[in-house]
Coordinates of C-alpha atoms in Angstrom, one line a residue:
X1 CA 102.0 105.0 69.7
X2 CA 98.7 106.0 71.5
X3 CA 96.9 105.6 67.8
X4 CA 98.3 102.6 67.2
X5 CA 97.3 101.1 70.9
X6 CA 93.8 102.4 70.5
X7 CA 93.8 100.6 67.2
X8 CA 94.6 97.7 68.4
X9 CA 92.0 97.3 71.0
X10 CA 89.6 98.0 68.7
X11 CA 91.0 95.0 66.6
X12 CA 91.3 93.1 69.3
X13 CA 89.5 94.0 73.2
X14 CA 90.7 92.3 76.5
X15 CA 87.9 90.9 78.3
X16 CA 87.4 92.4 81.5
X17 CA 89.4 95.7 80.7
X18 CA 87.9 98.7 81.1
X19 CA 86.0 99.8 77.1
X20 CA 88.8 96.5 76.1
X21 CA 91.2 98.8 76.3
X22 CA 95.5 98.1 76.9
X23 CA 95.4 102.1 78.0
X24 CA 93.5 101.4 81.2
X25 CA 94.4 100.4 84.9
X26 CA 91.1 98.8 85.3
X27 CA 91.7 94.8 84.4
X28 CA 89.9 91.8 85.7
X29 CA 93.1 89.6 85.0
X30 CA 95.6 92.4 85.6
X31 CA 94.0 92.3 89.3
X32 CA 94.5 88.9 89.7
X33 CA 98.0 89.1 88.5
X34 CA 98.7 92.0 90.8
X35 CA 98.2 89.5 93.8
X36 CA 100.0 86.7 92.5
X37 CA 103.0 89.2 92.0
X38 CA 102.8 90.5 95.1
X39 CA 102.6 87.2 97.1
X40 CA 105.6 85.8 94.6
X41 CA 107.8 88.9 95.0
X42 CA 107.2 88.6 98.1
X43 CA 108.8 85.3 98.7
X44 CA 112.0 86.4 96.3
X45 CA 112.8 89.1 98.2
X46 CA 112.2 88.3 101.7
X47 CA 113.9 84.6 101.3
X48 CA 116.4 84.6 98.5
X49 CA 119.6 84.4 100.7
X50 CA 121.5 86.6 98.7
X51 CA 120.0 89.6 99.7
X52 CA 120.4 88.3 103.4
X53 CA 124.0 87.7 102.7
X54 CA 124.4 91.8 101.2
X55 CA 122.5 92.9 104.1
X56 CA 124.8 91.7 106.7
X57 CA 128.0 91.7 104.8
X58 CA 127.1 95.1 104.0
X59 CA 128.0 98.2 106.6
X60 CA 125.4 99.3 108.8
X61 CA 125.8 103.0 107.1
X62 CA 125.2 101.7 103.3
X63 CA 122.8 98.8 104.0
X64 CA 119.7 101.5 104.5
X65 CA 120.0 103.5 101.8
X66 CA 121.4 100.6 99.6
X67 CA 118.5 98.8 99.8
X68 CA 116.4 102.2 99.2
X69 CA 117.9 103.4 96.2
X70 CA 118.5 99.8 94.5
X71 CA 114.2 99.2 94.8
X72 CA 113.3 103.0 93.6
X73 CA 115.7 102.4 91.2
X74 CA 114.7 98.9 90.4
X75 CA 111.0 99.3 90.4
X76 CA 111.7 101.4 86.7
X77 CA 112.8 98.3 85.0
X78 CA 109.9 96.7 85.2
X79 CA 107.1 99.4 85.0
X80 CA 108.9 101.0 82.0
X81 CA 110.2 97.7 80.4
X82 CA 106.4 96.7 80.2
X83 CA 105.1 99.8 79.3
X84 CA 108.0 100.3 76.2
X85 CA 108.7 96.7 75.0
X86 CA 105.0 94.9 76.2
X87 CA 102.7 97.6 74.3
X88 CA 105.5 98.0 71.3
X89 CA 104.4 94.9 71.1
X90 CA 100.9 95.2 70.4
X91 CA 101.3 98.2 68.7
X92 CA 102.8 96.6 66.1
X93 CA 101.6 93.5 65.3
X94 CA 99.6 94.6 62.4
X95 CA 103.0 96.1 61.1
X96 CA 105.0 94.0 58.3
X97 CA 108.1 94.6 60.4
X98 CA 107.2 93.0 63.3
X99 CA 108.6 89.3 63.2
X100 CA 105.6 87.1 63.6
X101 CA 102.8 89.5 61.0
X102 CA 100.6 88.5 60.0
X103 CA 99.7 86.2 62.6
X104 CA 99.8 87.5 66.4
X105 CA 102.2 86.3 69.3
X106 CA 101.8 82.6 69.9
X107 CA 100.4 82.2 73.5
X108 CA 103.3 79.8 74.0
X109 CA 106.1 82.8 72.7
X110 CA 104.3 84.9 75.3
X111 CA 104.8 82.6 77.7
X112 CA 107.9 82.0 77.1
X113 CA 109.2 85.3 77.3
X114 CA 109.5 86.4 73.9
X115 CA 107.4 89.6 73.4
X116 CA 110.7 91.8 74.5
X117 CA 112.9 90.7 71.4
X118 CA 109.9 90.6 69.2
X119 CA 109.5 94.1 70.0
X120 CA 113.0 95.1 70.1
X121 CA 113.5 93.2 66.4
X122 CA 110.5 95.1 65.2
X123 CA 111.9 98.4 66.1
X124 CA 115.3 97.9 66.1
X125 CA 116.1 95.1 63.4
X126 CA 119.2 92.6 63.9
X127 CA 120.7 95.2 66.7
X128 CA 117.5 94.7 68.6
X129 CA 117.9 91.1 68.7
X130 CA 121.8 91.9 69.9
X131 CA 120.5 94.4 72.4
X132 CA 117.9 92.0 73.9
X133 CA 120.2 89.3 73.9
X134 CA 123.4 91.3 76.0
X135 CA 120.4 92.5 77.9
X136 CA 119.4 88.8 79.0
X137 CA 122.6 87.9 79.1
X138 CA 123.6 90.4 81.9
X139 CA 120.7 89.8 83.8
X140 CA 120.9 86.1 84.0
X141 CA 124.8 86.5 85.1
X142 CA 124.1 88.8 87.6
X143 CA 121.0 86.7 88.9
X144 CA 122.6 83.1 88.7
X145 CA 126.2 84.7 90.6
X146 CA 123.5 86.0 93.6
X147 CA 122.4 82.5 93.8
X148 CA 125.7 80.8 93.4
X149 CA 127.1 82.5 96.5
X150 CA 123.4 82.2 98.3
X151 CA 123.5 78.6 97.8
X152 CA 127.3 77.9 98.7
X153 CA 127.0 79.6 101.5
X154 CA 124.1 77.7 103.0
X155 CA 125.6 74.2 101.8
X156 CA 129.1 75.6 103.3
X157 CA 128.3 77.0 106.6
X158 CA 124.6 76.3 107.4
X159 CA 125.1 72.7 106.6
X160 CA 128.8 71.5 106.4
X161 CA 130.2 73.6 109.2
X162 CA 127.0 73.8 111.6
X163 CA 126.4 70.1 111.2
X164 CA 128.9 67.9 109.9
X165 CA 132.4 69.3 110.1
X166 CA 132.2 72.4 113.2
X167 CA 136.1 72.5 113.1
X168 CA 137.0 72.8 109.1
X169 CA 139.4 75.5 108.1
X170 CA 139.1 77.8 105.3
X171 CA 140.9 75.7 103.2
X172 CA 138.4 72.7 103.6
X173 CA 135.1 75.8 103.3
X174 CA 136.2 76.8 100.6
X175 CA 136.3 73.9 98.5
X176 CA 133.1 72.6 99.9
X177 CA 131.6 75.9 98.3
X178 CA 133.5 75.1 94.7
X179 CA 131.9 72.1 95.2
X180 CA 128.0 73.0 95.9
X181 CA 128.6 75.5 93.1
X182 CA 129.1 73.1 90.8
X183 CA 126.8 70.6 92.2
X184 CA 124.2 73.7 92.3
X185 CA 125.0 74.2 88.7
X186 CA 124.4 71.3 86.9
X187 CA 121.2 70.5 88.9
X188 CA 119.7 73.7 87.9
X189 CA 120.8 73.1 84.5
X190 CA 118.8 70.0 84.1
X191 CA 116.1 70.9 86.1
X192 CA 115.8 74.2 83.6
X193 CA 115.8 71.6 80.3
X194 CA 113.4 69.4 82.2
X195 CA 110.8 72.3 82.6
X196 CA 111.2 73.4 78.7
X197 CA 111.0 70.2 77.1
X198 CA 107.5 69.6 79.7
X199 CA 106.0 73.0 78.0
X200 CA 106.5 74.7 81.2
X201 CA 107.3 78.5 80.2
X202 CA 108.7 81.6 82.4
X203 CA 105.5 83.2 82.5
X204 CA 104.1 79.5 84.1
X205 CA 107.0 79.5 86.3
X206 CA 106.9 83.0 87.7
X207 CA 103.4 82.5 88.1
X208 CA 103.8 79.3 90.4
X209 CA 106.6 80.7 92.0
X210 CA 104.6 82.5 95.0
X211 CA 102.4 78.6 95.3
X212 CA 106.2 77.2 96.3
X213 CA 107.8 79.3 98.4
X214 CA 105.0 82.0 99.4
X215 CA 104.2 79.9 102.7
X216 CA 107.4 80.5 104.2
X217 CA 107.3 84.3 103.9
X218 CA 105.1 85.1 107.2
X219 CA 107.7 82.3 109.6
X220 CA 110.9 84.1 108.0
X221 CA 109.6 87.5 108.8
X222 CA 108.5 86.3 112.3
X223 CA 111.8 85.5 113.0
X224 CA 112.7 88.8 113.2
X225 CA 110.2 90.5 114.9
X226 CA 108.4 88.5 116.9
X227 CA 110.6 86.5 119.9
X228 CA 108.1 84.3 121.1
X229 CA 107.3 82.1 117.6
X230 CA 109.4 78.8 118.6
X231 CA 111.7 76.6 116.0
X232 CA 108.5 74.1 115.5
X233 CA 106.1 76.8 114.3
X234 CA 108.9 78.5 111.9
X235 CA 109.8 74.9 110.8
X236 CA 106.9 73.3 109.9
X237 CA 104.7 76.1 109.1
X238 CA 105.9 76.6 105.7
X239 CA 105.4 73.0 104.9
X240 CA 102.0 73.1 106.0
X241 CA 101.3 75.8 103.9
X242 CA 103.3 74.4 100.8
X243 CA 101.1 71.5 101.4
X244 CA 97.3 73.9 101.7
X245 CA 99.0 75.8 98.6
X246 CA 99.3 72.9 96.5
X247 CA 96.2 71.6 97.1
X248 CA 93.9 74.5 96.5
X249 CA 96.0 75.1 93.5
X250 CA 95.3 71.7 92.0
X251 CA 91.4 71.4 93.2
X252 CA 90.8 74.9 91.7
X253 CA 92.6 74.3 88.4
X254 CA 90.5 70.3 88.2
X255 CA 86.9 72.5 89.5
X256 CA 87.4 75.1 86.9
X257 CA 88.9 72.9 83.8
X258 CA 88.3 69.2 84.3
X259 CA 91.6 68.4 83.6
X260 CA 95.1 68.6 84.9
X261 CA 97.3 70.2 82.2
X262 CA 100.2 72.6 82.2
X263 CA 97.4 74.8 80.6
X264 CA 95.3 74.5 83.1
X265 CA 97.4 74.9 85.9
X266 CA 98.9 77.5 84.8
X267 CA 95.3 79.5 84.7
X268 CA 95.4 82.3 86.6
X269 CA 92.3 81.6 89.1
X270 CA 94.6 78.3 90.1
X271 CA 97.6 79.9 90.6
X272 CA 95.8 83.0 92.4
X273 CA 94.2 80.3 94.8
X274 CA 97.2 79.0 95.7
X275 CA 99.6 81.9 96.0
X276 CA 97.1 83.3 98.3
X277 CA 96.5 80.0 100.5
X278 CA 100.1 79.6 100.1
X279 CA 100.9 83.7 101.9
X280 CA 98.4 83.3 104.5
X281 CA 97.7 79.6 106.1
X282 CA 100.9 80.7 108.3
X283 CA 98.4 83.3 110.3
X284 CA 96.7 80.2 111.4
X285 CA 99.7 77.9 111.7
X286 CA 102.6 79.7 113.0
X287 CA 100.4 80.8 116.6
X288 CA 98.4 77.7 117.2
X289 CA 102.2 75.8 116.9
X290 CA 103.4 78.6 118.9
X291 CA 101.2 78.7 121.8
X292 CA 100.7 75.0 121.7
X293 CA 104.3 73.9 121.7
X294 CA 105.3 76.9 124.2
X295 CA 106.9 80.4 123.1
X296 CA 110.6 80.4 122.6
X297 CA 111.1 84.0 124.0
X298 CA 114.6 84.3 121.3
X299 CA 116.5 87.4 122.8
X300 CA 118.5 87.9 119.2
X301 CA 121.8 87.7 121.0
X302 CA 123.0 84.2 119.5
X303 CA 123.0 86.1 115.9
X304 CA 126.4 88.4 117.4
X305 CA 128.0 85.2 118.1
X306 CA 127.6 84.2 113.8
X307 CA 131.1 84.7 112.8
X308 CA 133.2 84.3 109.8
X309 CA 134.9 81.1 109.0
X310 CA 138.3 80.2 110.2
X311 CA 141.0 81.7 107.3
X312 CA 144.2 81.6 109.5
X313 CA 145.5 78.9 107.2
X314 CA 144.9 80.3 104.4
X315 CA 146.3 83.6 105.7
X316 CA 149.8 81.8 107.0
X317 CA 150.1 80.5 103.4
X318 CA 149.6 83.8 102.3
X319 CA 151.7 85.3 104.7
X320 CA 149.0 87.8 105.0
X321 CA 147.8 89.0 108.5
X322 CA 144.4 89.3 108.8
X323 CA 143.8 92.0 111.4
X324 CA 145.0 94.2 108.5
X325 CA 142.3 93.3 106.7
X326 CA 139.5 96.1 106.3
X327 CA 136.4 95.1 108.2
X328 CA 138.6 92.5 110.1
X329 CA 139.5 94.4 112.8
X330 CA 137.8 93.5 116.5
X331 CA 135.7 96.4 117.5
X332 CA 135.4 97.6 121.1
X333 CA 132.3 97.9 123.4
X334 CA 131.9 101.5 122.7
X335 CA 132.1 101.0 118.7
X336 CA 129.3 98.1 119.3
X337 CA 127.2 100.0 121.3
X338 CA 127.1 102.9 118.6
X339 CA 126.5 100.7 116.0
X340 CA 123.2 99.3 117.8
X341 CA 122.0 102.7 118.2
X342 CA 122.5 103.5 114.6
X343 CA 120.9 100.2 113.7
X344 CA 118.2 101.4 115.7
X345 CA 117.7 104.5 114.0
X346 CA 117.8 103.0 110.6
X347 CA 115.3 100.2 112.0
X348 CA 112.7 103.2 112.5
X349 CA 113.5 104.9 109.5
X350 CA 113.1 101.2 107.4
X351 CA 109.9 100.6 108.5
X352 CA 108.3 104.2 108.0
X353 CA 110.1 104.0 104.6
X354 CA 108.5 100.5 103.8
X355 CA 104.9 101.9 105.1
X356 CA 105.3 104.8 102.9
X357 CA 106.4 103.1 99.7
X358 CA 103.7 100.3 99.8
X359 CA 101.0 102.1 100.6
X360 CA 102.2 105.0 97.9
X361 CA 103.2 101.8 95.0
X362 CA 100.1 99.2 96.1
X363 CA 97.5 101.8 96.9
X364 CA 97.3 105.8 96.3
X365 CA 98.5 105.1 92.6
X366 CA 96.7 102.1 91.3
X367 CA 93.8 101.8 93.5
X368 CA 92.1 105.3 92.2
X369 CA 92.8 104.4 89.0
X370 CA 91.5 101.0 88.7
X371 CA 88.3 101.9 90.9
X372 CA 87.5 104.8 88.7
X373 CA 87.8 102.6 85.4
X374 CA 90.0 105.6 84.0
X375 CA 90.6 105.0 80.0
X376 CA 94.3 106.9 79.5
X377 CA 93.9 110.2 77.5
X378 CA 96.8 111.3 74.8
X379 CA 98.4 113.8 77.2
X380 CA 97.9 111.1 80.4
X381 CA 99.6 108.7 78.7
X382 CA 102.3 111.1 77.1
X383 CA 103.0 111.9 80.9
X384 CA 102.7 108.4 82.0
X385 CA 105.7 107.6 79.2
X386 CA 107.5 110.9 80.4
X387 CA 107.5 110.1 83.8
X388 CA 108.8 106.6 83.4
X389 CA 112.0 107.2 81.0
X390 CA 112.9 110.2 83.8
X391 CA 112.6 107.4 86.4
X392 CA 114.8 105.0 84.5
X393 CA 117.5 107.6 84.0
X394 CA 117.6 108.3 87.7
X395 CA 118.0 104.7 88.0
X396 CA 120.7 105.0 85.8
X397 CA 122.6 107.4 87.4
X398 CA 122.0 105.6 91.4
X399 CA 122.9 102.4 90.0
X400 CA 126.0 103.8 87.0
X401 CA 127.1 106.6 88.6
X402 CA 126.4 107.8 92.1
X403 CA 128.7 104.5 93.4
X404 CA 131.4 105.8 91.1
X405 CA 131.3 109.5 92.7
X406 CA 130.4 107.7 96.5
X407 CA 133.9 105.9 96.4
X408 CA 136.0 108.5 94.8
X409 CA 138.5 108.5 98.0
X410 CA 138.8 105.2 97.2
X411 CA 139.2 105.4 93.2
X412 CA 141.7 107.8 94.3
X413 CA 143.8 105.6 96.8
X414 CA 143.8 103.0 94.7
X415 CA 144.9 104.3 91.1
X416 CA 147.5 106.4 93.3
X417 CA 149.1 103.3 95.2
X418 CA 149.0 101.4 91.2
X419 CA 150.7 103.9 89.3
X420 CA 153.5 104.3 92.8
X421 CA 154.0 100.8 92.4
X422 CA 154.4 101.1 88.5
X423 CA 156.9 103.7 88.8
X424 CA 158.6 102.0 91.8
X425 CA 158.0 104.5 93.9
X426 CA 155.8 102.7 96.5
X427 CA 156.7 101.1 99.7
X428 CA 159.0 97.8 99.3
X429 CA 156.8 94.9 100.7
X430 CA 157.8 93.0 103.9
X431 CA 156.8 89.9 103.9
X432 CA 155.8 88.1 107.5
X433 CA 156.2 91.0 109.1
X434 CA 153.4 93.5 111.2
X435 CA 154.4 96.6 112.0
X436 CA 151.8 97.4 114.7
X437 CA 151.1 101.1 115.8
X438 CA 150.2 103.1 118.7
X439 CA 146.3 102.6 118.0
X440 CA 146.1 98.8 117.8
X441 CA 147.8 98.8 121.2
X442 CA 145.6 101.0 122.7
X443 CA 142.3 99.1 121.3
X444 CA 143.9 96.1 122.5
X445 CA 144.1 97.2 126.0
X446 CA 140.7 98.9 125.7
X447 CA 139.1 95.1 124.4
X448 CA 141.5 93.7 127.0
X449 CA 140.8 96.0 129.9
X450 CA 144.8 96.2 130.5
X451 CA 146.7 98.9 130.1
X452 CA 149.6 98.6 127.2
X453 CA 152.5 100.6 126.2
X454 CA 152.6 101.1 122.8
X455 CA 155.5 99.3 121.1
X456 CA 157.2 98.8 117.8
X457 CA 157.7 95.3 115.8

C-alpha cells in the first residue's frame, strides 16, 4: 500500500503538499478544509436538535460518558474510513480492477461521494458494492430517524403546543408529529432531487454546510453560559451572520473566478470565506445587541418548568397508569437537589474533557506534523494504519458490546418476565387497578409535606 501511494504521487503530485505527496500532513487545501470542517461540524453538533433531545431525555449518570464514548468512538470512522477507502482509492487507480481504469475518478464521482464504493468494488468485487451499499444504507436510516424525531418535536411542541394549541392532549401531539414527519419527509425528498439534478454534490453540500448554519453556533452556545445575552441578540444574530456569510461567500467566489457557477462556489477559498465570516460575525453581533438592547440576566430556572406532554388520555385508553412508568415518577427536593450537584460535577468534568480532547485532536497531533512538513515513512505509516484499525475496534466494542454487558440486569429481567409469561407462570394482569405500596405513600407525604399512613388499594 505505501509503494503504491508513493507511486501514485509520483504519477500524479498535489499541489501545495508537502514533496506532492498523499503521505503527508502538510496540505495547503487540506488546511483550508480543516477549517471549513471544523466551523461545519461545529454547527451539526452543537444545533442539530437530536442530540439536544438525547441529552436531556437521557439520565444525568449516562449523558456524560455517553456523549464521551460515542465521539472517541465516532472520531474512528472517519479518520480510518478516509485513511482505508480514500487512499485505496488512489492506490489503485492504475490497477485494471479498479472500476473507472484507465481513466481516474471523475471530479464530479468525487464529489458525489463515490470514491468509498469505487474502492470497496476494487478490492472487494460485487460484495464490496453490497457492503458499501448496507453501509449507506444504515447510516442514512439512523441519520434521517435523528432528524425525524428532531424535527417533530420542534413542529409539535416548540411550535404547535407553545404557540398555537397550549392545551392539546397527547392524542392531538401525537398526530401533529405523524404529521410534520411526513410533511418533513417529502420536503426533504424533493429538496434532495432538486440539489442533484442542479449538479450540486455531497462534497458541495458538506462544504456549504458551515456558510448556513455556522452563524448560529456562537448565540446557541451563549445561551447556556452566558445569562446576560437577551432574546434580540440570540435571535437575530444568526441572521446577521447568515446574511455576512453569504455575502463574503459569493464576493470571494465572483473576485477569484469571474463567474457564479456551482463550480465556482463550491471552491474552497469561497466556501472558507464564508464558513469563517459565517462562525465569527456573532463576536461582534451578539454583545453590541446585547449591551444595546439591555442584558436579559436568564437565571436557567424556566428550563425545570419544560415538561412532558399531557398523555393521561392516552394512558385512560390504555388503562395504563402512568406513575408506573419508569422515569415518570415525581422526584422529591432531596432527589433534585442531588441531581444538581451531580450535574455539577459532570459540568466540570465536561468542560476539562472538551479542553483536553480539542487541544489533543486540533492541536498537539496535527499541528507538529503539518508545521514540520513531515513526509510519512514505511514504519510511520504502518503505525499510523495500526493505530487506527485498534481504534475502530474499540469503537466497536463501546458502541456493539459494552451497552449489551451495561444493561445485563435488564437483559435479565426482561427475558425472565418473557419466558414466565410463556410458561404461564407470571403474574395475571389487573387491569385498572394500582396497587400502591408503602414507598409511594411516603414520597407522597414527603412532596406533600403531610404525613400519610401507608395504605393498600
Amino acid at each position: 500500500m505505501y509503494d503504491l501511494l508513493v507511486e501514485a504521487a509520483a504519477k500524479h503530485p498535489v499541489e501545495g503538499n508537502a514533496g506532492g505527496s498523499y503521505l503527508t500532513m502538510r496540505s495547503k487545501e487540506g488546511a483550508i478544509f480543516f477549517v471549513i470542517n471544523i466551523v461545519g461540524n461545529f454547527g451539526t453538533v452543537y444545533l442539530d436538535n437530536g442530540y439536544w433531545n438525547k441529552a436531556i431525555a437521557a439520565s444525568p449518570v449516562h449523558a456524560l460518558p455517553g456523549y464521551v464514548i460515542g465521539g472517541l468512538a465516532w472520531f474512528a470512522i472517519p479518520w480510518l474510513c478516509a485513511t482505508t477507502m480514500g487512499l485505496s482509492a488512489l492506490a489503485l487507480e492504475s490497477n485494471p480492477v479498479f472500476p473507472t481504469y484507465p481513466e481516474r475518478i471523475p471530479a464530479n464521482d468525487v464529489t458525489a461521494g463515490l470514491v468509498l464504493p469505487n474502492a470497496a468494488v476494487a478490492l472487494l468485487g460485487t460484495g464490496g458494492a453490497g457492503a458499501t451499499l448496507l453501509l449507506i444504507f444504515m447510516a442514512v436510516t439512523s441519520a434521517t430517524s435523528a432528524e425525524l424525531i428532531a424535527v417533530s418535536s420542534i413542529w409539535t411542541y416548540d411550535i404547535y403546543q407553545t404557540y398555537i394549541n397550549p392545551k392539546a392532549a397527547g392524542k392531538q401531539l401525537i398526530t401533529i408529529s405523524h404529521c410534520s414527519c411526513v410533511v418533513y419527509s417529502i420536503i426533504m425528498a424533493g429538496f434532495s432531487t432538486g440539489l442533484f439534478y442542479a449538479g450540486v454534490g455531497m462534497g458541495w453540500l458538506y462544504l456549504f454546510m458551515g456558510v448556513i448554519i455556522g452563524s448560529a453556533v456562537l448565540p446557541a452556545t451563549l445561551c447556556m453560559m452566558w445569562s446576560d445575552q437577551n432574546w434580540i441578540a440570540a435571535s437575530l444574530s444568526p441572521v446577521l451572520g447568515l446574511i455576512c456569510a453569504i455575502i463574503a461567500w459569493l464576493v470571494t467566489a465572483k473576485k477569484e473566478s469571474g463567474v457564479l457557477t456551482v463550480d465556482s462556489t463550491g471552491a474552497n477559498n469561497p466556501m472558507l470565506a464564508g464558513n469563517v465570516v459565517a462562525l465569527l460575525s456573532p463576536l461582534i453581533f451578539v454583545p453590541v445587541l446585547t449591551y444595546a438592547f439591555g442584558r436579559q440576566r436568564y437565571d436557567w430556572q424556566s428550563m425545570k418548568q419544560i415538561r412532558k406532554g399531557d398523555d393521561s388520555d392516552l394512558a385512560a385508553q390504555a388503562h395504563m397508569d402512568l406513575e408506573q412508568i419508569p422515569g415518570e415518577q415525581h422526584h422529591s427536593a432531596a432527589e433534585d437537589e442531588a441531581e444538581q450537584a451531580h450535574l455539577k460535577r459532570a459540568a466540570v468534568i465536561a468542560r476539562s474533557m472538551t479542553v483536553f480532547l480539542a487541544v489533543s485532536l486540533l492541536v498537539l497531533w496535527p499541528m507538529p506534523m503539518y508545521g514540520s512538513s513531515y513526509v510519512f515513512s514505511k514504519k510511520f505509516f504502518t503505525g499510523w494504519v495500526v493505530v487506527g484499525i485498534l481504534w475502530i475496534f474499540c469503537s466497536s466494542f463501546a458502541v456493539g458490546v459494552f451497552p449489551i454487558w451495561e444493561s445485563r440486569k435488564t437483559w435479565k429481567k426482561t427475558t425472565t418476565a418473557m419466558w414466565r409469561d410463556l410458561t404461564g407462570k407470571g403474574p395475571k394482569p389487573q387491569i385498572g387497578v394500582h396497587v400502591r405500596d408503602s414507598e409511594e405513600d411516603e414520597r407522597e407525604s414527603e412532596v406533600s409535606g403531610e404525613k400519610v399512613q401507608p395504605k393498600g388499594v
